[in-house]
Structures are given as C-alpha cells and as structure tokens.
Short mmCIF file of C-alpha atoms and ligand atoms in Angstrom, two decimals:
data_model
loop_
_atom_site.label_atom_id
_atom_site.label_comp_id
_atom_site.label_asym_id
_atom_site.label_seq_id
_atom_site.Cartn_x
_atom_site.Cartn_y
_atom_site.Cartn_z
CA UNK A 1 16.17 24.39 18.48
CA UNK A 2 16.02 20.92 17.00
CA UNK A 3 12.85 21.95 15.17
CA UNK A 4 14.70 24.93 13.72
CA UNK A 5 17.71 22.80 12.77
CA UNK A 6 15.50 20.22 11.07
CA UNK A 7 13.83 22.93 8.99
CA UNK A 8 17.22 24.23 7.94
CA UNK A 9 18.39 20.73 7.01
CA UNK A 10 15.32 20.35 4.78
CA UNK A 11 16.28 23.61 3.09
CA UNK A 12 19.84 22.37 2.50
CA UNK A 13 18.46 19.18 0.98
CA UNK A 14 15.80 20.78 -1.25
CA UNK A 15 18.22 21.70 -4.08
CA UNK A 16 19.29 18.03 -4.19
CA UNK A 17 15.69 17.08 -4.93
CA UNK A 18 14.69 15.91 -1.45
CA UNK A 19 11.14 16.62 -0.30
CA UNK A 20 9.42 15.71 2.97
CA UNK A 21 8.00 12.20 3.04
CA UNK A 22 4.72 11.81 4.94
CA UNK A 23 6.02 8.80 6.83
CA UNK A 24 9.48 7.29 7.20
CA UNK A 25 8.39 3.91 5.75
CA UNK A 26 9.28 4.68 2.20
CA UNK A 27 11.75 7.52 2.60
CA UNK A 28 15.05 7.51 0.69
CA UNK A 29 16.67 9.00 3.74
CA UNK A 30 15.74 9.40 7.38
CA UNK A 31 17.57 11.88 9.62
CA UNK A 32 16.93 11.41 13.31
CA UNK A 33 17.45 14.69 15.15
CA UNK A 34 18.22 13.84 18.75
CA UNK A 35 18.30 15.34 22.24
CA UNK A 36 20.89 14.48 24.90
CA UNK A 37 19.57 16.59 27.75
CA UNK A 38 18.26 13.69 29.85
CA UNK A 39 18.93 9.97 29.73
CA UNK A 40 15.39 9.11 28.66
CA UNK A 41 15.61 11.24 25.52
CA UNK A 42 19.04 9.89 24.65
CA UNK A 43 18.04 6.24 25.11
CA UNK A 44 14.99 6.65 22.90
CA UNK A 45 17.35 7.16 19.97
CA UNK A 46 18.38 3.52 19.92
CA UNK A 47 14.88 2.09 20.03
CA UNK A 48 13.88 4.49 17.26
CA UNK A 49 16.91 3.44 15.24
CA UNK A 50 15.95 -0.22 15.62
CA UNK A 51 12.51 0.56 14.18
CA UNK A 52 14.05 2.41 11.26
CA UNK A 53 16.37 -0.49 10.55
CA UNK A 54 13.32 -2.78 10.24
CA UNK A 55 11.61 -0.28 7.96
CA UNK A 56 14.68 -0.16 5.79
CA UNK A 57 14.67 -3.96 5.47
CA UNK A 58 10.97 -4.02 4.54
CA UNK A 59 11.59 -1.37 1.93
CA UNK A 60 14.42 -3.43 0.45
CA UNK A 61 12.14 -6.50 0.48
CA UNK A 62 9.63 -4.50 -1.56
CA UNK A 63 12.38 -4.01 -4.12
CA UNK A 64 12.88 -0.33 -3.36
CA UNK A 65 16.27 1.36 -2.89
CA UNK A 66 18.27 1.33 0.31
CA UNK A 67 17.22 3.95 2.87
CA UNK A 68 20.05 6.17 4.10
CA UNK A 69 19.94 6.32 7.91
CA UNK A 70 21.41 9.38 9.61
CA UNK A 71 21.59 10.64 13.17
CA UNK A 72 22.22 14.25 14.11
CA UNK A 73 21.61 16.47 17.13
CA UNK A 74 23.29 16.33 20.51
CA UNK A 75 23.31 12.53 20.98
CA UNK A 76 25.19 12.24 17.70
CA UNK A 77 27.55 14.99 18.83
CA UNK A 78 28.16 13.39 22.23
CA UNK A 79 28.47 9.76 21.16
CA UNK A 80 29.97 10.07 17.65
CA UNK A 81 32.20 7.07 17.10
CA UNK A 82 30.48 5.12 19.88
CA UNK A 83 27.16 5.45 18.06
CA UNK A 84 28.65 4.15 14.80
CA UNK A 85 29.84 1.11 16.76
CA UNK A 86 26.62 0.57 18.74
CA UNK A 87 24.41 0.96 15.64
CA UNK A 88 26.52 -0.47 12.83
CA UNK A 89 23.67 -0.08 10.35
CA UNK A 90 23.66 3.74 10.65
CA UNK A 91 25.19 5.52 7.64
CA UNK A 92 25.81 9.01 8.93
CA UNK A 93 26.41 10.52 12.35
CA UNK A 94 26.88 14.26 12.46
CA UNK A 95 26.55 16.99 15.05
CA UNK A 96 24.39 20.12 15.12
CA UNK A 97 27.17 22.35 13.81
CA UNK A 98 27.93 20.56 10.54
CA UNK A 99 24.63 20.05 8.77
CA UNK A 100 25.45 22.64 6.10
CA UNK A 101 27.83 19.92 4.84
CA UNK A 102 24.97 17.48 4.24
CA UNK A 103 25.24 17.34 0.41
CA UNK A 104 28.86 16.26 0.67
CA UNK A 105 28.14 13.82 3.53
CA UNK A 106 25.34 12.17 1.55
CA UNK A 107 27.61 11.73 -1.45
CA UNK A 108 30.17 10.04 0.79
CA UNK A 109 27.58 7.83 2.48
CA UNK A 110 26.25 6.63 -0.84
CA UNK A 111 29.61 5.23 -1.89
CA UNK A 112 29.93 1.55 -1.04
CA UNK A 113 30.82 1.13 2.62
CA UNK A 114 31.05 4.88 3.09
CA UNK A 115 29.99 5.70 6.62
CA UNK A 116 30.21 9.32 7.67
CA UNK A 117 31.15 10.79 11.04
CA UNK A 118 31.27 14.57 11.39
CA UNK A 119 31.16 15.91 14.93
CA UNK A 120 33.52 18.80 14.42
CA UNK A 121 32.94 22.32 15.62
CA UNK A 122 33.98 23.83 12.29
CA UNK A 123 35.63 27.21 12.01
CA UNK A 124 33.07 28.36 9.50
CA UNK A 125 29.60 29.08 10.85
CA UNK A 126 26.89 26.87 9.42
CA UNK A 127 24.66 29.95 9.24
CA UNK A 128 26.91 31.52 6.59
CA UNK A 129 26.63 28.41 4.44
CA UNK A 130 22.89 27.75 4.69
CA UNK A 131 20.50 28.92 1.95
CA UNK A 132 19.29 32.48 2.64
CA UNK A 133 15.72 31.78 1.50
CA UNK A 134 13.46 30.52 4.29
CA UNK A 135 10.24 28.56 4.12
CA UNK A 136 7.58 28.91 6.79
CA UNK A 137 5.04 26.25 7.53
CA UNK A 138 2.25 28.24 9.20
CA UNK A 139 2.30 31.65 10.83
CA UNK A 140 4.94 31.10 13.45
CA UNK A 141 8.67 30.58 13.01
CA UNK A 142 11.75 29.96 15.11
CA UNK A 143 14.93 31.89 14.47
CA UNK A 144 18.22 30.88 16.11
CA UNK A 145 20.08 34.01 17.21
CA UNK A 146 22.52 32.47 19.63
CA UNK A 147 23.82 28.97 20.19
CA UNK A 148 25.81 27.15 22.80
CA UNK A 149 26.42 27.86 26.43
CA UNK A 150 29.34 28.75 28.69
CA UNK A 151 27.46 28.52 31.96
CA UNK A 152 28.38 24.96 32.83
CA UNK A 153 25.56 24.18 35.21
CA UNK A 154 26.92 21.05 36.84
CA UNK A 155 24.10 18.78 35.60
CA UNK A 156 23.97 19.94 31.99
CA UNK A 157 25.42 18.52 28.77
CA UNK A 158 24.67 21.53 26.58
CA UNK A 159 28.06 23.26 26.91
CA UNK A 160 29.67 20.02 25.70
CA UNK A 161 27.26 19.16 22.88
CA UNK A 162 26.29 22.57 21.52
CA UNK A 163 29.67 24.14 22.24
CA UNK A 164 30.68 27.58 23.43
CA UNK A 165 28.29 30.46 23.27
CA UNK A 166 28.15 32.18 19.87
CA UNK A 167 25.86 35.05 18.81
CA UNK A 168 24.99 35.60 15.17
CA UNK A 169 25.62 39.10 13.79
CA UNK A 170 22.53 41.32 14.17
CA UNK A 171 22.24 41.89 10.45
CA UNK A 172 22.21 38.19 9.68
CA UNK A 173 19.41 37.72 12.19
CA UNK A 174 17.44 40.64 10.78
CA UNK A 175 17.72 39.47 7.17
CA UNK A 176 16.52 36.05 8.25
CA UNK A 177 13.64 37.63 10.18
CA UNK A 178 12.64 39.58 7.06
CA UNK A 179 12.85 36.37 5.01
CA UNK A 180 10.60 34.59 7.51
CA UNK A 181 8.17 37.50 7.51
CA UNK A 182 7.88 37.54 3.74
CA UNK A 183 7.40 33.75 3.79
CA UNK A 184 4.34 34.29 6.01
CA UNK A 185 5.56 34.35 9.61
CA UNK A 186 3.65 36.88 11.70
CA UNK A 187 5.11 35.46 14.91
CA UNK A 188 8.86 35.02 15.35
CA UNK A 189 10.48 33.32 18.33
CA UNK A 190 14.14 34.18 18.75
CA UNK A 191 15.88 31.13 20.15
CA UNK A 192 19.12 30.26 21.82
CA UNK A 193 20.26 28.04 24.72
CA UNK A 194 21.00 31.29 26.49
CA UNK A 195 19.10 33.73 24.37
CA UNK A 196 19.39 36.68 26.71
CA UNK A 197 23.18 36.39 26.57
CA UNK A 198 22.85 37.46 22.94
CA UNK A 199 25.58 39.95 22.05
CA UNK A 200 25.72 40.04 18.27
CA UNK A 201 27.99 42.26 16.23
CA UNK A 202 26.31 45.35 14.84
CA UNK A 203 27.28 47.01 11.56
CA UNK A 204 29.59 49.59 13.07
CA UNK A 205 31.52 47.34 15.38
CA UNK A 206 29.12 47.90 18.27
CA UNK A 207 27.53 45.05 20.20
CA UNK A 208 23.79 44.54 19.99
CA UNK A 209 21.95 43.10 22.98
CA UNK A 210 18.74 41.07 22.89
CA UNK A 211 16.54 44.05 23.73
CA UNK A 212 17.78 46.08 20.78
CA UNK A 213 17.62 43.05 18.51
CA UNK A 214 13.98 42.64 19.49
CA UNK A 215 13.27 46.29 18.81
CA UNK A 216 14.76 45.94 15.29
CA UNK A 217 12.69 42.83 14.59
CA UNK A 218 9.65 44.79 15.79
CA UNK A 219 10.21 47.23 12.93
CA UNK A 220 9.26 44.55 10.42
CA UNK A 221 5.72 45.57 9.70
CA UNK A 222 4.16 42.18 9.10
CA UNK A 223 5.65 40.67 12.25
CA UNK A 224 3.06 41.18 14.98
CA UNK A 225 4.37 38.94 17.75
CA UNK A 226 7.90 38.46 19.02
CA UNK A 227 8.94 35.90 21.60
CA UNK A 228 12.28 34.60 22.80
CA UNK A 229 13.48 31.55 24.66
CA UNK A 230 15.33 30.33 26.77
CA UNK A 231 16.63 32.84 29.28
CA UNK A 232 19.23 32.49 31.98
CA UNK A 233 18.02 34.41 35.06
CA UNK A 234 21.39 35.86 36.10
CA UNK A 235 21.73 37.52 32.72
CA UNK A 236 18.38 39.24 32.36
CA UNK A 237 19.30 42.91 32.07
CA UNK A 238 17.37 46.12 32.63
CA UNK A 239 17.08 46.69 28.88
CA UNK A 240 15.23 43.40 28.36
CA UNK A 241 12.90 44.13 31.25
CA UNK A 242 12.21 47.58 29.79
CA UNK A 243 11.56 45.99 26.40
CA UNK A 244 8.66 44.12 27.97
CA UNK A 245 7.21 47.46 29.05
CA UNK A 246 7.94 49.37 25.83
CA UNK A 247 7.72 47.06 22.83
CA UNK A 248 4.14 46.25 22.10
CA UNK A 249 5.00 43.37 19.77
CA UNK A 250 7.05 41.65 22.46
CA UNK A 251 4.67 39.13 23.99
CA UNK A 252 4.06 39.22 27.76
CA UNK A 253 5.55 35.81 28.39
CA UNK A 254 8.90 34.84 29.86
CA UNK A 255 10.35 31.37 30.28
CA UNK A 256 12.72 31.74 33.19
CA UNK A 257 14.14 28.40 34.39
CA UNK A 258 14.85 28.44 38.11
CA UNK A 259 15.75 24.73 38.54
CA UNK A 260 15.68 24.87 42.35
CA UNK A 261 14.48 27.12 45.14
CA UNK A 262 17.24 26.11 47.55
CA UNK A 263 20.35 28.29 47.77
CA UNK A 264 22.50 25.30 48.68
CA UNK A 265 21.35 23.36 45.63
CA UNK A 266 21.53 26.36 43.30
CA UNK A 267 25.15 26.73 44.36
CA UNK A 268 25.90 23.06 43.78
CA UNK A 269 24.25 23.40 40.38
CA UNK A 270 26.57 26.34 39.63
CA UNK A 271 23.61 28.53 38.84
CA UNK A 272 24.79 32.10 39.18
CA UNK A 273 21.79 33.35 41.07
CA UNK A 274 20.29 32.58 44.46
CA UNK A 275 16.68 32.31 45.50
CA UNK A 276 16.40 35.96 46.58
CA UNK A 277 17.89 37.21 43.31
CA UNK A 278 15.45 35.12 41.33
CA UNK A 279 12.49 36.42 43.33
CA UNK A 280 13.72 39.99 42.91
CA UNK A 281 13.94 39.44 39.17
CA UNK A 282 10.37 38.19 39.10
CA UNK A 283 9.29 41.35 40.95
CA UNK A 284 11.20 43.60 38.55
CA UNK A 285 9.74 41.88 35.49
CA UNK A 286 6.23 42.12 36.91
CA UNK A 287 6.72 45.77 37.79
CA UNK A 288 7.54 46.45 34.13
CA UNK A 289 4.78 44.30 32.71
CA UNK A 290 2.23 43.36 35.39
CA UNK A 291 0.32 40.87 33.23
CA UNK A 292 3.43 38.93 32.16
CA UNK A 293 3.05 35.15 32.21
CA UNK A 294 6.02 33.35 33.71
CA UNK A 295 7.04 29.78 33.05
CA UNK A 296 9.94 27.79 34.41
CA UNK A 297 11.98 24.57 34.50
CA UNK A 298 12.64 22.58 37.67
CA UNK A 299 14.96 19.73 38.52
CA UNK A 300 14.14 17.59 41.57
CA UNK A 301 16.50 15.13 43.19
CA UNK A 302 19.75 16.88 42.38
CA UNK A 303 22.56 15.16 44.34
CA UNK A 304 22.41 16.15 47.99
CA UNK A 305 18.88 17.56 47.78
CA UNK A 306 17.24 17.13 51.19
CA UNK A 307 13.56 17.31 52.09
CA UNK A 308 14.17 20.87 53.27
CA UNK A 309 15.80 21.82 49.94
CA UNK A 310 12.86 20.38 48.09
CA UNK A 311 10.45 22.33 50.31
CA UNK A 312 12.31 25.50 49.28
CA UNK A 313 11.67 24.61 45.64
CA UNK A 314 8.04 23.76 46.29
CA UNK A 315 7.49 27.00 48.17
CA UNK A 316 9.17 29.08 45.50
CA UNK A 317 6.91 27.58 42.86
CA UNK A 318 3.89 28.19 45.05
CA UNK A 319 4.86 31.79 45.79
CA UNK A 320 5.77 32.84 42.24
CA UNK A 321 2.77 31.24 40.54
CA UNK A 322 3.98 29.99 37.16
CA UNK A 323 1.43 29.68 34.39
CA UNK A 324 3.30 26.79 32.86
CA UNK A 325 6.31 24.71 33.90
CA UNK A 326 8.46 21.75 32.99
CA UNK A 327 9.83 19.64 35.80
CA UNK A 328 12.24 16.76 35.67
CA UNK A 329 13.94 14.22 37.85
CA UNK A 330 17.67 14.82 37.93
CA UNK A 331 19.28 12.64 35.30
CA UNK A 332 22.98 11.87 35.70
CA UNK A 333 24.58 12.74 32.37
CA UNK A 334 27.93 11.27 31.39
CA UNK A 335 30.83 13.69 31.74
CA UNK A 336 29.00 16.26 33.86
CA UNK A 337 30.24 17.07 37.38
CA UNK A 338 26.86 16.33 39.01
CA UNK A 339 26.90 12.77 37.70
CA UNK A 340 29.97 12.12 39.86
CA UNK A 341 28.71 13.87 43.00
CA UNK A 342 28.14 12.04 46.29
CA UNK A 343 24.69 11.70 47.81
CA UNK A 344 22.75 10.84 44.68
CA UNK A 345 19.05 10.85 45.54
CA UNK A 346 17.10 7.60 45.41
CA UNK A 347 14.81 7.11 42.43
CA UNK A 348 11.81 6.61 44.70
CA UNK A 349 12.41 9.92 46.47
CA UNK A 350 12.87 11.71 43.15
CA UNK A 351 9.56 10.31 41.92
CA UNK A 352 7.68 11.38 45.03
CA UNK A 353 9.08 14.90 44.90
CA UNK A 354 8.36 15.20 41.19
CA UNK A 355 4.79 14.12 41.67
CA UNK A 356 4.18 16.60 44.44
CA UNK A 357 5.72 19.44 42.49
CA UNK A 358 3.88 18.58 39.29
CA UNK A 359 0.58 18.50 41.13
CA UNK A 360 1.21 22.01 42.33
CA UNK A 361 2.39 23.27 38.94
CA UNK A 362 -0.55 21.68 37.13
CA UNK A 363 -2.98 23.19 39.59
CA UNK A 364 -1.44 26.60 38.96
CA UNK A 365 -1.81 26.22 35.20
CA UNK A 366 -5.41 25.15 35.64
CA UNK A 367 -6.20 28.04 37.98
CA UNK A 368 -4.67 30.46 35.50
CA UNK A 369 -6.76 28.99 32.70
CA UNK A 370 -9.91 29.16 34.80
CA UNK A 371 -9.21 32.78 35.63
CA UNK A 372 -9.16 33.55 31.90
CA UNK A 373 -12.88 32.89 31.53
CA UNK A 374 -14.69 36.11 30.68
CA UNK A 375 -11.65 37.73 29.04
CA UNK A 376 -11.22 38.50 25.35
CA UNK A 377 -7.90 37.56 23.82
CA UNK A 378 -6.29 38.02 20.44
CA UNK A 379 -5.55 34.50 19.21
CA UNK A 380 -3.24 33.52 16.35
CA UNK A 381 -4.65 30.31 14.87
CA UNK A 382 -2.07 27.79 13.78
CA UNK A 383 -3.58 24.30 13.82
CA UNK A 384 -6.83 22.45 13.44
CA UNK A 385 -8.62 21.12 16.49
CA UNK A 386 -9.61 17.53 17.25
CA UNK A 387 -13.20 18.06 16.18
CA UNK A 388 -14.19 19.15 12.68
CA UNK A 389 -14.66 22.92 12.37
CA UNK A 390 -12.29 23.68 15.25
CA UNK A 391 -9.16 25.77 15.11
CA UNK A 392 -6.55 26.11 17.82
CA UNK A 393 -4.32 29.09 18.37
CA UNK A 394 -2.39 30.79 21.11
CA UNK A 395 -3.02 34.04 22.90
CA UNK A 396 -0.26 36.39 23.96
CA UNK A 397 0.26 34.34 27.13
CA UNK A 398 0.84 31.10 25.18
CA UNK A 399 -2.43 29.55 26.35
CA UNK A 400 -3.86 27.28 23.65
CA UNK A 401 -7.37 28.45 22.71
CA UNK A 402 -9.85 26.13 20.97
CA UNK A 403 -12.59 27.80 18.90
CA UNK A 404 -15.13 26.92 16.25
CA UNK A 405 -14.02 28.90 13.24
CA UNK A 406 -13.88 28.78 9.45
CA UNK A 407 -10.86 27.08 7.99
CA UNK A 408 -9.89 30.32 6.25
CA UNK A 409 -9.15 31.84 9.68
CA UNK A 410 -6.10 29.61 9.85
CA UNK A 411 -2.91 31.63 10.38
CA UNK A 412 -5.00 34.73 11.13
CA UNK A 413 -5.36 36.57 14.42
CA UNK A 414 -8.85 37.12 15.80
CA UNK A 415 -10.40 38.14 19.09
CA UNK A 416 -11.88 35.33 21.12
CA UNK A 417 -14.22 35.55 24.10
CA UNK A 418 -13.07 32.94 26.60
CA UNK A 419 -15.86 30.75 27.92
CA UNK A 420 -13.97 27.77 29.35
CA UNK A 421 -10.75 27.21 31.24
CA UNK A 422 -9.45 23.62 31.19
CA UNK A 423 -6.34 21.94 32.59
CA UNK A 424 -4.19 22.68 29.55
CA UNK A 425 -6.26 24.92 27.27
CA UNK A 426 -9.02 27.47 26.93
CA UNK A 427 -12.28 27.30 25.00
CA UNK A 428 -14.05 30.26 23.50
CA UNK A 429 -16.08 31.80 20.73
CA UNK A 430 -15.03 34.28 18.08
CA UNK A 431 -15.69 37.81 19.28
CA UNK A 432 -17.49 40.22 17.02
CA UNK A 433 -15.50 43.05 15.55
CA UNK A 434 -11.95 43.54 14.36
CA UNK A 435 -9.00 41.82 15.89
CA UNK A 436 -6.82 44.14 17.89
CA UNK A 437 -3.65 42.25 17.13
CA UNK A 438 -1.55 41.13 20.02
CA UNK A 439 -2.90 42.66 23.20
CA UNK A 440 -5.97 41.86 25.20
CA UNK A 441 -8.78 43.94 23.82
CA UNK A 442 -11.10 43.90 26.77
N1 5AD B 1 18.61 16.21 34.52
C1 5AD B 1 17.35 16.66 34.58
N2 5AD B 1 16.94 17.77 33.93
C2 5AD B 1 17.86 18.46 33.21
N3 5AD B 1 17.75 19.58 32.48
C3 5AD B 1 18.95 19.84 31.94
N4 5AD B 1 19.84 18.91 32.30
C4 5AD B 1 19.18 18.04 33.10
C5 5AD B 1 19.56 16.86 33.81
N5 5AD B 1 20.81 16.39 33.77
C6 5AD B 1 16.52 20.36 32.38
C7 5AD B 1 16.69 21.76 32.96
C8 5AD B 1 16.72 22.63 31.75
C9 5AD B 1 15.83 21.86 30.78
C10 5AD B 1 16.00 22.19 29.36
O1 5AD B 1 16.18 20.52 31.02
O2 5AD B 1 15.57 22.05 33.77
O3 5AD B 1 16.25 23.95 31.98
FE1 SF4 B 2 22.60 24.01 30.47
FE2 SF4 B 2 21.03 26.19 30.50
FE3 SF4 B 2 22.91 25.80 32.43
FE4 SF4 B 2 23.65 26.40 29.91
S1 SF4 B 2 22.48 27.71 31.34
S2 SF4 B 2 24.57 24.83 31.21
S3 SF4 B 2 22.10 25.31 28.71
S4 SF4 B 2 21.04 24.55 32.02
#
C-alpha cells in the first residue's frame, strides 16, 4: 500500500512541477514513506533520515537550494510530534490519510521555520481529493479499494496507524481501474489491509462485496489479470471462493495469513479463526480452484508460545504446503496489547523457531518451483533480468520467470516453456505460438 500511496503522492505533486529524481542526492524534496509494522522497519527510518540530513548538507555546500525533508506513512502517523522532536531537521511529518493536502503543507514548510505536522484522520476522504488521472509505470498496477482495519489482532499496529476500516465506493474503484487500464495496466491488484472485508457502496444504495467488485473489474476488456491482497481468513466468503472458480481473469493465487497454527496462540492473538477453520477454508478454496497457489504470513515467538504451540504452526505449514510465505519474529509494538503480555519469548528461542520454519517454507517454495519444470505458463513480463537480453515476468501463480526475450516483449504476455526450477524463480524459453493469456496453456 505504501507503493500505491507513493504513486498517488507523485501525482499530487506533478501539477506543482515536481518530477521523480533518479537519486535523492540532488532532490528538492525527499518524502520517506515508512512502515510501522515491526520494530526493525520503524527503526530504519531514523538511520535513513540521518543519511538524508547529510545529503541535504552536501547539497547546500554545493550551493544548491535546501532540500525539504518529509516523513509519511505509519511511523509518521504513530510518532507524529515525537518524530519532530527526535529528528529536529525534518520539515514535514504527515500520516497516510492526509497526503492530498501536500501542496498546502509544502507551502507552509517553505516559510521560514515552518514545520508541518498533520496526522489527522480527516473527515474528507483523500481519494475524493486526489487527481483522477492515473499514471502506470509498467503493465501492473495497485489499486486501493479498502483501507484500515477493525480486527485488532493483539500484536498489530495497523488499526491504530491506518485507522478504522473504510471501503471506497464501487464506482470510484471502477473509474480508477478504467483509468489504470487506459494508462497501460493489464494486471490490477486490488489492495487493502483487509481487502476481503470490502463492502463498498453501490450506485443504488446496495453494498458491493469483493467478489462482485472483481467481476466488474473483469469487464474491463484490456485488463487480463486481477489479483487482490491481503485477506483475513475469517472473512473469506462463499462468493469470493466461487469467484476463483468462475472468473477467468482472477488469478489462482491467494495470500491468506494464518500467523499461527496453535489454537491457544490464535486466541491470544485475537484472530477470529482457529486452526480447523483455517484448514477447512484451504480445502474449500482448493475445491473451487484446485491449482490455486496459497501463500501466508507467520509470526513465531508470540508471548506464551510454547514448543508445542510452535510445532502446531510448523505442522500446519507442512500440511498445507504454501508456495510462498513471509515469516517474522514477534515484535512488541508500542501500544498493542501483546507488547504488555506476560511470558515474552526469549530472542534466542524466537530465532531458532524462525530458522526452522523458514527452512521448511523455503523448501516448499523450491519444491513447487521444481515441479513447474515441463509446464507452459503465460508470463507477463515486467522487468529486465540481470543478464543482457533477459526479461523477467510472473505467471498466474506469481512465480518469477526468467527468459531470454526481445526487449519489445516487455509488458507483454507470452507463453513460456519452463526448463528450470530454482529456489526463488523459474527459468524457461519462449514457447512457439500465440499466448493464451492468463491460464496455463498446456
Ligand atoms: N510482530 C511480528 N510480525 C507482525 N506482523 C504484524 N504485526 C507484527 C508484529 N507485531 C506481520 C503479520 C502480518 C504481516 C503484514 O506482518 O504476519 O500478516
Ligand atoms: Fe493487523 Fe491484519 Fe490483524 Fe488487521 S487483520 S489487526 S491488519 S494483522
């Protein structure tokens, strides 16, 4: 979502004459878009800010103007005033809900001594104030359909930094999707902290769910791939599962964070599903779309997690077989209930559990990649490879595929015969014949 927000900020700034600088060294303004989800990400902000302060000084020494330094995103939202005090050289601190006000903030920051703090949750929605025209860099675009979260998992800062759950009206989402399509996006990923909780207003006062939103986006002819992320397991409904069976443009991939495989820990996390419900969901999704690729998030070392709890998590991961996963050590976040819980797990134990789990998850990804050899996949190319003449794209299952191909294939979809399965990617050769679009052709 930070990627999406940064793109939108660039669009707000374009009418003021701002363009992207290649590097921050000589930029008139640098906006650091930050993440507060774990301590490591949040702490990085200050080391990055220190570097930018030095760059600003060097630029002044070269006789160039003073760089405006701004911080946004969830660390800005969470720390606000505290950040202005801890980094007195920062000019602007603003949260993720106020960036439509950037022109006015910049004007204020440029006045002598004018430092700006804006961490409000304004009544107006930023989406109504942002420019309607969208730019797309490549063939794939993010589209925020829903923001915020009311789930209050006990470890998570999102409900505090991104605010309560809000869905954009369906029509606003669809006009933006059409904008993105005409700007060149053939793949659109609908995003939200809790994207499957989407319940946007329709035109006639009805409520539109994610499945029907997806089916409307699928009507845009030039959009060939639709994805969505991130889902909350307890809120996956039958309509969304059916969409995976019925909507050809909806890619067979689902990111479904489970966090833990232990019922005791899931309860302490305030996740609203237990292990059995999660496994049942996986079965239902696979019944609707047998080839679906599942990915997940895991937290190890949540307060009170015993060896037996961790084994439950390990076994769940082993039994489900995720094609891709993100796993983290529990990070105590200020203001969250879990940070204050008894029985915090020792760092050493967290590290050991993480390593064991990651070994398993990596081996599953590798096995999945190896099993792809011999298949032919439609691949949407979206970046150049490390070696000259190479392009990299993704297949429907999100596996990166490296191929030797002409540069003019960039942003196109073509069939690729898979010849190699590596730890994190596939290798292949262009298949003869027409691309079949989004599904496996053979
Ligand atoms: N500590 C560790 N991981 C966390 N996540 C969220 N909050 C924390 C935390 N306090 C992870 C969850 C979530 C992902 C985005 O980040 O796994 O799904
Ligand atoms: Fe955080 Fe996701 Fe839980 Fe919401 S559902 S509180 S965003 S982990």
